[in-house]
Coordinates of C-alpha atoms and ligand atoms in Angstrom, one line a residue:
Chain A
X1 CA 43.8 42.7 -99.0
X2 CA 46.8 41.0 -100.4
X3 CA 49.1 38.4 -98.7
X4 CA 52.6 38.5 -100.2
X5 CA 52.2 34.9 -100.9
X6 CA 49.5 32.0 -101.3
X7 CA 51.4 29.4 -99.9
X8 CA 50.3 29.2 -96.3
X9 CA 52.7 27.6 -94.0
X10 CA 50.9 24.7 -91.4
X11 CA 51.3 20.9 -90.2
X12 CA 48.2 19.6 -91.8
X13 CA 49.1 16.5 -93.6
X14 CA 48.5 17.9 -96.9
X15 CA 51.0 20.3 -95.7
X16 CA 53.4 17.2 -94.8
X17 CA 53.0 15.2 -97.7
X18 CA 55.1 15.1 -101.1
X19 CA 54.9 17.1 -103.2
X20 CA 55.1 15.0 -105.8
X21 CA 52.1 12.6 -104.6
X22 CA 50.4 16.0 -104.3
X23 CA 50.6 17.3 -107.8
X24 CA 49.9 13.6 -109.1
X25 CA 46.4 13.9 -106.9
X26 CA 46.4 17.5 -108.6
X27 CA 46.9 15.8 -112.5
X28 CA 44.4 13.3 -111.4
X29 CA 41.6 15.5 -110.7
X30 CA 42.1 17.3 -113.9
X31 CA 42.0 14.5 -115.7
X32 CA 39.2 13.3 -114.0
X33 CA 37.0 16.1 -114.5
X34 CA 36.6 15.8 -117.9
X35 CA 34.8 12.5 -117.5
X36 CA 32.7 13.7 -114.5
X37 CA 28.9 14.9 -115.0
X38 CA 27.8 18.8 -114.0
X39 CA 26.6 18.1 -110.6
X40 CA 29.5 15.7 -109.4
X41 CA 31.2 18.6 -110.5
X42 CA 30.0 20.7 -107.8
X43 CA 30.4 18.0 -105.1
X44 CA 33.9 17.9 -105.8
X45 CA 34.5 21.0 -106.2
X46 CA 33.1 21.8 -102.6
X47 CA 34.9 18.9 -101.1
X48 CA 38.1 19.7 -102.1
X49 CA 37.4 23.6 -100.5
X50 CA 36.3 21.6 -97.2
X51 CA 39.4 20.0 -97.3
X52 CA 41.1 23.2 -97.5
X53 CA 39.4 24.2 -94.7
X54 CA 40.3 21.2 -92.7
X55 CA 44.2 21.6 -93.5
X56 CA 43.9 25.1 -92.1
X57 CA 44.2 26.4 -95.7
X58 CA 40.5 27.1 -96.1
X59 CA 40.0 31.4 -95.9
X60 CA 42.8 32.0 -98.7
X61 CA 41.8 28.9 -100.6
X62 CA 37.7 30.0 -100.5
X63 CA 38.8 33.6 -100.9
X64 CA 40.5 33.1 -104.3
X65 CA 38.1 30.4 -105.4
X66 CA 35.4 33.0 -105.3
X67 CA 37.4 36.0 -107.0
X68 CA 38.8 33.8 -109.7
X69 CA 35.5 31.6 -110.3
X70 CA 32.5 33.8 -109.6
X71 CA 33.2 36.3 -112.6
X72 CA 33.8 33.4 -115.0
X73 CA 30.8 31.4 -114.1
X74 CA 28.4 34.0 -114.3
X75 CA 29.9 34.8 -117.8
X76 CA 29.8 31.7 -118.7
X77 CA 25.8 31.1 -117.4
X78 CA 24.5 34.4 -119.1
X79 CA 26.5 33.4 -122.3
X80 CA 25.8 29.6 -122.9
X81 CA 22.0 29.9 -120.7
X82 CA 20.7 33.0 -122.5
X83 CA 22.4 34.7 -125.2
X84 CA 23.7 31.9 -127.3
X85 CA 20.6 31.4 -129.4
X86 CA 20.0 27.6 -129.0
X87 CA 16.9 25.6 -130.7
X88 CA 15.4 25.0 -126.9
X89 CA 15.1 28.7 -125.8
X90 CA 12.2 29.9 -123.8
X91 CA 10.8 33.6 -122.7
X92 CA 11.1 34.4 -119.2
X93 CA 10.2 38.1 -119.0
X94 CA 10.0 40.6 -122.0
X95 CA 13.0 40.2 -124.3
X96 CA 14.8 37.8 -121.8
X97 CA 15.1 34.1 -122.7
X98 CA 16.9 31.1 -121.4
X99 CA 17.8 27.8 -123.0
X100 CA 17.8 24.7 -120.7
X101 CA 20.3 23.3 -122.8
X102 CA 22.3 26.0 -122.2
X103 CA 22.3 25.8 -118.4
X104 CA 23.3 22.6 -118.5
X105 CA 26.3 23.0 -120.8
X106 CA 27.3 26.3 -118.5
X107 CA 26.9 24.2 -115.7
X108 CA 29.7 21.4 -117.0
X109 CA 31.8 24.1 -118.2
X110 CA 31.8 26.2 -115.0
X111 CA 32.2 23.0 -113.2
X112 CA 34.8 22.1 -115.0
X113 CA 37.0 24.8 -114.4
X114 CA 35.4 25.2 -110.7
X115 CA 36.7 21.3 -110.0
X116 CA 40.1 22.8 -111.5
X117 CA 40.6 26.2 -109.7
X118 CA 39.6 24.6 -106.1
X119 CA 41.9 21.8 -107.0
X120 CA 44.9 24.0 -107.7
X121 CA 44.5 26.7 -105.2
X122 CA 44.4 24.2 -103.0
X123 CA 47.9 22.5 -103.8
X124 CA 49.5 25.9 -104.4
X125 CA 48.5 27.0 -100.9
X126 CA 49.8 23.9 -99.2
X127 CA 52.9 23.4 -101.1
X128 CA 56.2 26.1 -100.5
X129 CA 57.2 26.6 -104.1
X130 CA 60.9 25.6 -102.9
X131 CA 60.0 22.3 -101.4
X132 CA 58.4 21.6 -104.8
X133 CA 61.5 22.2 -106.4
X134 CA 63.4 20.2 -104.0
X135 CA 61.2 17.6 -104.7
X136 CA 61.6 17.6 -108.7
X137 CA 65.3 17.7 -108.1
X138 CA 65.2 14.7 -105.9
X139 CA 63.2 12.7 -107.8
X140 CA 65.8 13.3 -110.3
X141 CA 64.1 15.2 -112.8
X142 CA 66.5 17.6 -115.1
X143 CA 66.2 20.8 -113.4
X144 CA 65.1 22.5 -116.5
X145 CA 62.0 20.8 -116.5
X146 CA 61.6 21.1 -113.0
X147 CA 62.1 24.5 -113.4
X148 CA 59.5 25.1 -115.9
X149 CA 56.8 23.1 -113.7
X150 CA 57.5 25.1 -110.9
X151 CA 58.2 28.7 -112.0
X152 CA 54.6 29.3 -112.4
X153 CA 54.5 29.1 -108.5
X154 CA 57.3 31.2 -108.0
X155 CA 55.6 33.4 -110.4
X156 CA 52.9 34.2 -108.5
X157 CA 54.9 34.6 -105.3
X158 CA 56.3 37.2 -107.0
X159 CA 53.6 39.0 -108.6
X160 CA 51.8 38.6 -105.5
X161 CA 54.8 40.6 -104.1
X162 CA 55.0 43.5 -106.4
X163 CA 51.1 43.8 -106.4
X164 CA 51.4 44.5 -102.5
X165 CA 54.4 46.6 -103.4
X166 CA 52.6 48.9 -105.8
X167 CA 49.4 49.2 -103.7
X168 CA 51.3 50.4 -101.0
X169 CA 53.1 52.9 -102.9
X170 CA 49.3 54.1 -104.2
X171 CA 48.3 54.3 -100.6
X172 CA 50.7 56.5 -99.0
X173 CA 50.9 58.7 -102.1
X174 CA 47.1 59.6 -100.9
X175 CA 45.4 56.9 -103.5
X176 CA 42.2 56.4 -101.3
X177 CA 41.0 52.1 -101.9
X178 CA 37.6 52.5 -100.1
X179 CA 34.8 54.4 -100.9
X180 CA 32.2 54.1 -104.3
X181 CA 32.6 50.7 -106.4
X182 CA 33.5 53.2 -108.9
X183 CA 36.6 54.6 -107.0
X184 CA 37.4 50.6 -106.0
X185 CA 37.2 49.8 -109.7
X186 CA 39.6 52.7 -110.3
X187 CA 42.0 51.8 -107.7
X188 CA 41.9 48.0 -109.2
X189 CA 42.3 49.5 -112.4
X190 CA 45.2 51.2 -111.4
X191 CA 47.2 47.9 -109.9
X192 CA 46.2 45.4 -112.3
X193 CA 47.7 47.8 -115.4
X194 CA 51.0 48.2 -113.8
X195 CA 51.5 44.5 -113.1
X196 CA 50.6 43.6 -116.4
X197 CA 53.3 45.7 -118.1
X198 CA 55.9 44.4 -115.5
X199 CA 54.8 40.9 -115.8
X200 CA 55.1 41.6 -119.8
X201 CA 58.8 42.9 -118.9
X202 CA 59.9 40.2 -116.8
X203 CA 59.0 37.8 -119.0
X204 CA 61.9 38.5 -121.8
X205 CA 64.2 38.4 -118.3
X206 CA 62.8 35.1 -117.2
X207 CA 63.2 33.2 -120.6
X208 CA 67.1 33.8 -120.2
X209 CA 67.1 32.6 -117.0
X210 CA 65.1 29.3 -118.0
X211 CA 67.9 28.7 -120.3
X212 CA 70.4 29.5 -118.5
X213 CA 69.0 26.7 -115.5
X214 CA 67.9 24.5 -118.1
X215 CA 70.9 23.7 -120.3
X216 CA 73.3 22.9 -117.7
X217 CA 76.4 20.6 -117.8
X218 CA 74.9 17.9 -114.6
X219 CA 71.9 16.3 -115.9
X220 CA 70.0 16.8 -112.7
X221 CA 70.8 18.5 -109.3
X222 CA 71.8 16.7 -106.3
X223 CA 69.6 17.5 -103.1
X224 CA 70.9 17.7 -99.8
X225 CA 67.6 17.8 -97.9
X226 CA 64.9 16.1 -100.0
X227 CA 61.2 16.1 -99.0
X228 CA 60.0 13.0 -96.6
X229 CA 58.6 10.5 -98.9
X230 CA 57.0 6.9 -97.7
X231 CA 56.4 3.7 -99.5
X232 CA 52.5 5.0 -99.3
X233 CA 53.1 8.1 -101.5
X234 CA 55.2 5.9 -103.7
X235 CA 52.1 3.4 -104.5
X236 CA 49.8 6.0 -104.6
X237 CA 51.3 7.8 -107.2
X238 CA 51.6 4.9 -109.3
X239 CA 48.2 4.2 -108.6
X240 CA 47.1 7.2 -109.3
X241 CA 49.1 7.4 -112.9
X242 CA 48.0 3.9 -113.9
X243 CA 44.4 5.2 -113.0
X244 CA 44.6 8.2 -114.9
X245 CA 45.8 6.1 -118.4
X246 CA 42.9 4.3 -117.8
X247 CA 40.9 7.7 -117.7
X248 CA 42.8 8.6 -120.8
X249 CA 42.1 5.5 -122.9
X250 CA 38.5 5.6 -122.1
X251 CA 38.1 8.9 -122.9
X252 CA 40.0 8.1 -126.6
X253 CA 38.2 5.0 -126.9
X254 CA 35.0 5.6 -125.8
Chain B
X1 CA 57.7 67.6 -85.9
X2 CA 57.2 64.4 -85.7
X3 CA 56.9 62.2 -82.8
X4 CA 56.3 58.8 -81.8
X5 CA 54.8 57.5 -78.2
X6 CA 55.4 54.5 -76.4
X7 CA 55.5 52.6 -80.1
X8 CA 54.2 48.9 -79.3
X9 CA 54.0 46.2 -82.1
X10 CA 54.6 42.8 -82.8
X11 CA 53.8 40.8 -86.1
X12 CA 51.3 38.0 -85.7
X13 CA 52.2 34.9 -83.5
X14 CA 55.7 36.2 -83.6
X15 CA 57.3 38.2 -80.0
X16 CA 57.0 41.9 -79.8
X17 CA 59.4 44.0 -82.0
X18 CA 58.8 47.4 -80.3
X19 CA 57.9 48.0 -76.8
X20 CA 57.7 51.9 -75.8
X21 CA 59.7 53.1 -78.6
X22 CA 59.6 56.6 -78.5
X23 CA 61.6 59.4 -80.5
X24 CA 60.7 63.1 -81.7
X25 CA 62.3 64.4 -85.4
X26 CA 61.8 68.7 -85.0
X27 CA 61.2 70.9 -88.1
X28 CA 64.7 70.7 -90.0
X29 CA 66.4 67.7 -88.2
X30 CA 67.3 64.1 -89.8
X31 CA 67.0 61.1 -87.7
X32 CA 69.0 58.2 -88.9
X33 CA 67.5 54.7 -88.1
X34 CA 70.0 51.9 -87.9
X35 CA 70.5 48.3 -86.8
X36 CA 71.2 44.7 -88.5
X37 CA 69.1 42.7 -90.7
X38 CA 65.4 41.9 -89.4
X39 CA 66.1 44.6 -86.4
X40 CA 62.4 46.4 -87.3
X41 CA 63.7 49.6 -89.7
X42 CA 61.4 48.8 -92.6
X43 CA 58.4 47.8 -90.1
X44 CA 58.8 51.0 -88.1
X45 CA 58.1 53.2 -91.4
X46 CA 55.2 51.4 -92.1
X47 CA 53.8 52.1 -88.2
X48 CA 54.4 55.4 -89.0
X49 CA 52.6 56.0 -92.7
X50 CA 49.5 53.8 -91.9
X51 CA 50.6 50.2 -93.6
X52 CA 50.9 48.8 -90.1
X53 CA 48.4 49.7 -86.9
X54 CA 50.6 49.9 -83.9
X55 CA 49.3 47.8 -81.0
X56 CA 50.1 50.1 -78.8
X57 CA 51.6 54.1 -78.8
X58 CA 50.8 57.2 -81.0
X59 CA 52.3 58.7 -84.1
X60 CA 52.0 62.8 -84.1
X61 CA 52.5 65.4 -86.8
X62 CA 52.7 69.1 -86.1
X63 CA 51.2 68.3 -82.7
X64 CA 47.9 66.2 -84.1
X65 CA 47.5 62.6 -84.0
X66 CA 47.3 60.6 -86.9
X67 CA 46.9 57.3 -85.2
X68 CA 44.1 55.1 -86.6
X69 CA 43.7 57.3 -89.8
X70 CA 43.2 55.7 -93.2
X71 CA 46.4 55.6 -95.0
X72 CA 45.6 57.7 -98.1
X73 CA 44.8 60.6 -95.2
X74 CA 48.0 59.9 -93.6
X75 CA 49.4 60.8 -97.1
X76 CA 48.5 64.3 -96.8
X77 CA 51.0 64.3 -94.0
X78 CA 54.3 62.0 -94.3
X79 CA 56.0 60.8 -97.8
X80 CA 57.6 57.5 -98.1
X81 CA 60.6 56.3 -100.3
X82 CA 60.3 52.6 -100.0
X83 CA 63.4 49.9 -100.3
X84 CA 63.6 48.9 -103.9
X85 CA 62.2 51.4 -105.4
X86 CA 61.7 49.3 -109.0
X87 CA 58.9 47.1 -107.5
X88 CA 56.9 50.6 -106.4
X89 CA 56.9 52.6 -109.3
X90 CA 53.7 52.3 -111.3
X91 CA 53.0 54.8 -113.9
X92 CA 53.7 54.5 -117.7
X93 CA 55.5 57.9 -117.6
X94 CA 58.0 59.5 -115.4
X95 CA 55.5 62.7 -115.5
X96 CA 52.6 60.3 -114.6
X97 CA 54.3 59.1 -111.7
X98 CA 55.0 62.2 -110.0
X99 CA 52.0 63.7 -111.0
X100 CA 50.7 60.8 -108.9
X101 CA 50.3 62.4 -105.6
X102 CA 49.8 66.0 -106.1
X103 CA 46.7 64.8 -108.0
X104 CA 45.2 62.6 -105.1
X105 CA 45.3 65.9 -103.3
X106 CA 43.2 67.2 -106.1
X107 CA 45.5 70.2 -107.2
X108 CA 44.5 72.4 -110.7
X109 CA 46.1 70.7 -113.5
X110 CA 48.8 74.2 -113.7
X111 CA 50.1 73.5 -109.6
X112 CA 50.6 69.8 -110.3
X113 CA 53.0 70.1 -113.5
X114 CA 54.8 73.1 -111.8
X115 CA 55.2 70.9 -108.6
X116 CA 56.3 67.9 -111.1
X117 CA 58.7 70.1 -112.9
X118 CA 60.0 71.4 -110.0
X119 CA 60.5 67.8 -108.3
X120 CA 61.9 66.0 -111.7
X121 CA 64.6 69.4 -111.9
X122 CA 65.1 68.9 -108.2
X123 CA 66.2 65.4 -108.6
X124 CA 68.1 66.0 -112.2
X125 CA 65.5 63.8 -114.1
X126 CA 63.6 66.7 -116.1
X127 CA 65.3 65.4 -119.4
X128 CA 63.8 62.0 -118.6
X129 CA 60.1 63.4 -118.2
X130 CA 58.5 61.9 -121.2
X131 CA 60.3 58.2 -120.7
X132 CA 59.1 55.1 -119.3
X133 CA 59.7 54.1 -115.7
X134 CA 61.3 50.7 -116.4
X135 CA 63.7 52.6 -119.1
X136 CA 65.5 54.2 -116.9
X137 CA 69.1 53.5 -115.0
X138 CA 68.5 51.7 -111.5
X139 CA 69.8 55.7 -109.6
X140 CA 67.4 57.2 -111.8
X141 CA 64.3 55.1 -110.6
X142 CA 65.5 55.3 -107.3
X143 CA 65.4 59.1 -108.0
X144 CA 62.1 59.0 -109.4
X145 CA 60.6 57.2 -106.4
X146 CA 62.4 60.6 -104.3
X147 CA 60.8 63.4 -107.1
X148 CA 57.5 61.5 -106.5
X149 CA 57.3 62.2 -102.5
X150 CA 59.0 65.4 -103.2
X151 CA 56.4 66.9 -105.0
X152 CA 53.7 66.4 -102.4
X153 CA 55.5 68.9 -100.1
X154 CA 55.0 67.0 -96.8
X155 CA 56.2 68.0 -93.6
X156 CA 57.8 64.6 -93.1
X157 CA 59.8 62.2 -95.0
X158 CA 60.7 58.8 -94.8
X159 CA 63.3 57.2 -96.7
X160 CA 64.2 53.9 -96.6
X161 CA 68.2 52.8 -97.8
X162 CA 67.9 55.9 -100.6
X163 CA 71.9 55.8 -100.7
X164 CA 72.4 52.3 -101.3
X165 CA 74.8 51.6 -104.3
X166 CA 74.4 55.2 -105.4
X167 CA 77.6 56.2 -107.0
X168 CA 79.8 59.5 -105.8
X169 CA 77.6 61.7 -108.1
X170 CA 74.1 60.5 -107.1
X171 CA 75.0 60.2 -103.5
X172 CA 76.0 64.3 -103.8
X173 CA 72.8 64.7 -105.4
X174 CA 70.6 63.1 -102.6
X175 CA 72.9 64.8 -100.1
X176 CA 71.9 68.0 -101.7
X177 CA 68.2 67.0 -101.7
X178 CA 68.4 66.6 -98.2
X179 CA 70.2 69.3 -97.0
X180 CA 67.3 71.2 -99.2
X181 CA 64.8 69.5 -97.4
X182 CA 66.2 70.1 -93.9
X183 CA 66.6 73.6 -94.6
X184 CA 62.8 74.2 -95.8
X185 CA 62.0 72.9 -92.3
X186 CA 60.9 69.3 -92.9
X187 CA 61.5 66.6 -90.4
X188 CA 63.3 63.8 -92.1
X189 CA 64.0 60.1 -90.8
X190 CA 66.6 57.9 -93.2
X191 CA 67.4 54.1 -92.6
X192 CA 70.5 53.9 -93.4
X193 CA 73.7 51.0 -93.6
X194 CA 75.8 53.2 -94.6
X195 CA 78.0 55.1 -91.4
X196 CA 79.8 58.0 -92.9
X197 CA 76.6 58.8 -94.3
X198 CA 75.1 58.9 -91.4
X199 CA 78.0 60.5 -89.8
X200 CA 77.9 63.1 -92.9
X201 CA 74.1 64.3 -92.7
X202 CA 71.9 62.9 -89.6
X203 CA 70.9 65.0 -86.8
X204 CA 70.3 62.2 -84.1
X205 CA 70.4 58.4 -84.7
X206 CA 67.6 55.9 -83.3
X207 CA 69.3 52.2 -82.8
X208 CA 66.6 49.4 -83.1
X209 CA 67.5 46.2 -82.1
X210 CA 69.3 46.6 -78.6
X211 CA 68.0 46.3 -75.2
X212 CA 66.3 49.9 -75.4
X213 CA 65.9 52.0 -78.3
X214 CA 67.0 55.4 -77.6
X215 CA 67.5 58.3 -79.6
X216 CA 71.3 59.6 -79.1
X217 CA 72.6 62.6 -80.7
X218 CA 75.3 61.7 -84.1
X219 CA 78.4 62.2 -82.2
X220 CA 77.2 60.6 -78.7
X221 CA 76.2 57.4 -80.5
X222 CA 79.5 57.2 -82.8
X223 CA 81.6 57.7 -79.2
X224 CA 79.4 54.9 -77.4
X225 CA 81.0 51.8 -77.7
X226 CA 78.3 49.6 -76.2
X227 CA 75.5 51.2 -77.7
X228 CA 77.2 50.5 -81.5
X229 CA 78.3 46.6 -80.2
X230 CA 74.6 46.2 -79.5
X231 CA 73.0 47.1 -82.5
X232 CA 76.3 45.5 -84.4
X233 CA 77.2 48.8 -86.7
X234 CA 80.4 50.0 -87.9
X235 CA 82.1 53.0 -86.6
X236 CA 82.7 55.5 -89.7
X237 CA 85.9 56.3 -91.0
X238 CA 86.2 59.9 -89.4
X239 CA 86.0 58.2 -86.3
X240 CA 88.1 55.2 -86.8
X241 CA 91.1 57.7 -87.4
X242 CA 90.5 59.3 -84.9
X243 CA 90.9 56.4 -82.9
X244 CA 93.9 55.0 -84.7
X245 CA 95.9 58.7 -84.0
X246 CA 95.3 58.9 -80.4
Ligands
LIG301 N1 54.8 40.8 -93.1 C1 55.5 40.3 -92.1 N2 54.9 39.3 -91.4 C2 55.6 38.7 -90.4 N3 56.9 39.0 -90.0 C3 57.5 40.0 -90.7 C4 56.8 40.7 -91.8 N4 57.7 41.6 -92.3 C5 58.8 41.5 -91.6 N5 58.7 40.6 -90.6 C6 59.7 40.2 -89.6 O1 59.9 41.3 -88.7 C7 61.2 41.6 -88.4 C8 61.6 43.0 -88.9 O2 61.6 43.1 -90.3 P1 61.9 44.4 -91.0 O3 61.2 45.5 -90.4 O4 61.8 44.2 -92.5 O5 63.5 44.6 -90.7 P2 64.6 45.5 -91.3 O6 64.0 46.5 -92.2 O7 65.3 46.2 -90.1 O8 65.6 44.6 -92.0 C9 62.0 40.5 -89.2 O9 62.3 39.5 -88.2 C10 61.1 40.0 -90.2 O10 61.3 38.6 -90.5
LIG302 MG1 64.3 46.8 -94.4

């Protein structure tokens, strides 16, 4: 059910490319989504799992989009399409109403954070946390920093970990995962609370260990083996940032 | 008694790691599994409780077959002590977490908490019984990971590395527990770094990581130079003086 990590090794060049050109892409989209209408939304969205599927990523990347998203979307349909009261609302059967208005927000909002999800699944699975790291060094940035941006994907390597840990522990002490959705909800129940309390621990752990990483004597980290980079990646990412400004200011401006 | 047919398994897209592996653990014996780093130990235990689906081979208890059962049934037959026990401990209290178990197997509430007293006395925690998991000392967890197999009273164990960086005192202590064990009949396979402990409390040792796995009695396997060169372990200390004064 679990894979002890979401980074899927391959050769794809999404695999191959740096990191750094990826998480600007990544910025870009994000960026980019909040000037994007509800159905481009969508579109995107689905691209960017095809593509997934096309760098050989595509089952974890689909699998996660749709446990992570489809709880949150529906939520946010039922909330903004027919409980909010709006000024637009209309029966449908007895005491259920919908609001068109509504919809339509739900549908930016879910889109929104649809675009978003597919968008970082996908880099996360096609990017080894280490070669990010690499990467950040390389490019010179203090490792503190570098640090921060990638201990998120650590993170979840390691959560990822324990979660497998744990449920294997469950299972050969006779905890049975199949059965009613009332026993799976149990036996969900019964991960997620333990990894919540050990996140909660780590994190008092993991602050000392920023600091101590972050506020080193060398100002940044010299790297033996840095990720290929090409004069491509280089333009694109400036591309890509001067694009994004312009995002920015017409968004402020606008 | 447990015993293992013609083991076959390989990891996805990666050569196989057992072919034929066979080896039988009687009522009261310990079987010591050794070999280096990435030799199979820690895949090999989960062949046996149900993590992993052997590709080839047959796992048996008391006689039966439990190949291609669901693990929570496999449960009802052989405990597992995993590696690092901090990342598999899950309860919010040391009674919860033994408790754990005995209450899959759907037990009345007055058999469970004399089975978790018994197992928390048994492993010296009883004074810790009210605590959080994460509170206690690194032995203690460990020990807590032991008390929570021990109180499902299965005919087989596994434990994986239990003696690693346990000082004099806990090491006596899971001696003890194992001697306990062997005594009430159990069959009981260790992986294990560690020589002289080996030397000290296994029955019969199963190499992995040599040509051909084979299952060689303690002293046989100590006195066969090859055999040890092959799966690169150190001879221990009994046996290196021995050498030394003859
Ligand atoms: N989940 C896995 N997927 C693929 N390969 C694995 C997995 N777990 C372990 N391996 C590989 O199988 C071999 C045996 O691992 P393991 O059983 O953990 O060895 P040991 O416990 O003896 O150190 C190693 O080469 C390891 O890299
Ligand atoms: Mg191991």
């Amino acid at each position: 059910m679990l894979n002890s990590s979401i980074y899927c090794p391959g050769e794809s060049s999404l695999h191959r490319a740096n990191p750094l050109t990826k998480s600007t892409g990544l910025f870009t989209v994000v960026v980019t989504s909040f000037l994007l209408p509800p159905p481009a939304l969508w579109v995107v969205s689905a691209i960017i799992l095809l593509i997934g599927l096309a760098c050989g990523v595509g089952g974890s990347v689909i699998w996660r989009y749709v446990l992570l998203s489809l709880p949150f979307t529906l939520a946010v349909f039922v909330f903004h399409g027919a409980i909010l009261p709006r000024s637009d609302m209309q029966p449908v059967l007895g005491w259920l109403h919908y609001s068109l208005t509504g919809l339509e927000h739900a549908s930016l909002v879910g889109g929104r954070i649809s675009l978003i999800l597919a968008s970082s699944l996908l880099f996360v699975s096609t990017t080894a946390p280490a070669t990010l790291l690499r990467a950040l060094d390389a490019a010179r940035w203090p490792p503190g920093l570098s640090f921060l941006l990638a201990s998120p994907l650590l993170l979840l390597d390691q959560f990822t970990g324990r979660a497998r840990a744990i449920s294997d522990a469950q299972q050969t002490r006779g905890l049975s995962v199949d059965g009613s959705p009332w026993r799976r909800l149990q036996a969900l129940r019964m991960l997620l609370v333990p990894l919540l309390t050990s996140a909660l621990a780590d994190a008092q752990e993991r602050s000392h260990v920023l600091t101590a990483r972050g506020f080193r004597a060398l100002p940044y980290r010299t790297v033996i083996d840095p990720p290929a980079d090409t004069r491509f990646q280089r333009f694109l990412r400036w591309s890509l940032a001067v694009f994004m400004a312009m995002e920015t200011a017409f968004m402020v401006l606008r | 008694m447990l015993e293992v047919r013609d083991l076959g398994f390989a990891y996805q897209g990666q050569p196989l790691l057992f072919d034929g592996v066979s080896t039988t653990v009687p009522d009261g014996h310990i079987l010591a599994v050794v070999g280096r780093n990435g030799a199979g130990k820690s895949t090999l235990f989960k062949l046996l409780n149900g993590l992993l689906k052997p590709e080839d081979g047959e796992v048996l208890v008391g006689g039966k077959s439990i190949s291609g059962r669901k693990i929570s049934e496999i449960a009802a037959h052989i405990g597992t002590v995993f590696q690092s026990p901090e990342q598999q401990l899950f309860a919010g209290r040391v009674e919860e977490e033994v408790a754990f178990g005995p209450r899959q197997f759907g037990l009345p509430a007055n058999q469970i908490s004399e089975r978790v007293s018994d197992a928390l006395n048994r492993t010296s925690l009883l004074d810790q019984i009210a605590r959080h998991p994460l509170d206690l000392s690194a032995a203690e967890r460990r020990f807590l990971a032991i008390a929570s197999v021990l109180a499902m009273r299965l005919p087989v164990l596994l434990l994986d590395e239990a003696q690693r960086g346990l000082d004099r005192v806990w090491t006596e202590r899971l001696e003890s527990i194992l001697e306990a064990e062997r005594s009430a009949g159990k069959s009981i396979v260790m992986i294990c770094h560690d020589m002289d402990f080996v030397e000290r409390n296994a029955d019969t040792v199963l190499a992995l990581g040599g040509r051909t796995p084979r299952q060689i009695p303690v002293p046989a396997f100590f006195s066969d130079t090859e055999v040890l060169a092959e799966v690169s372990v150190e001879r221990p200390t009994p046996y290196r003086l021995r050498e030394f004064m003859t």
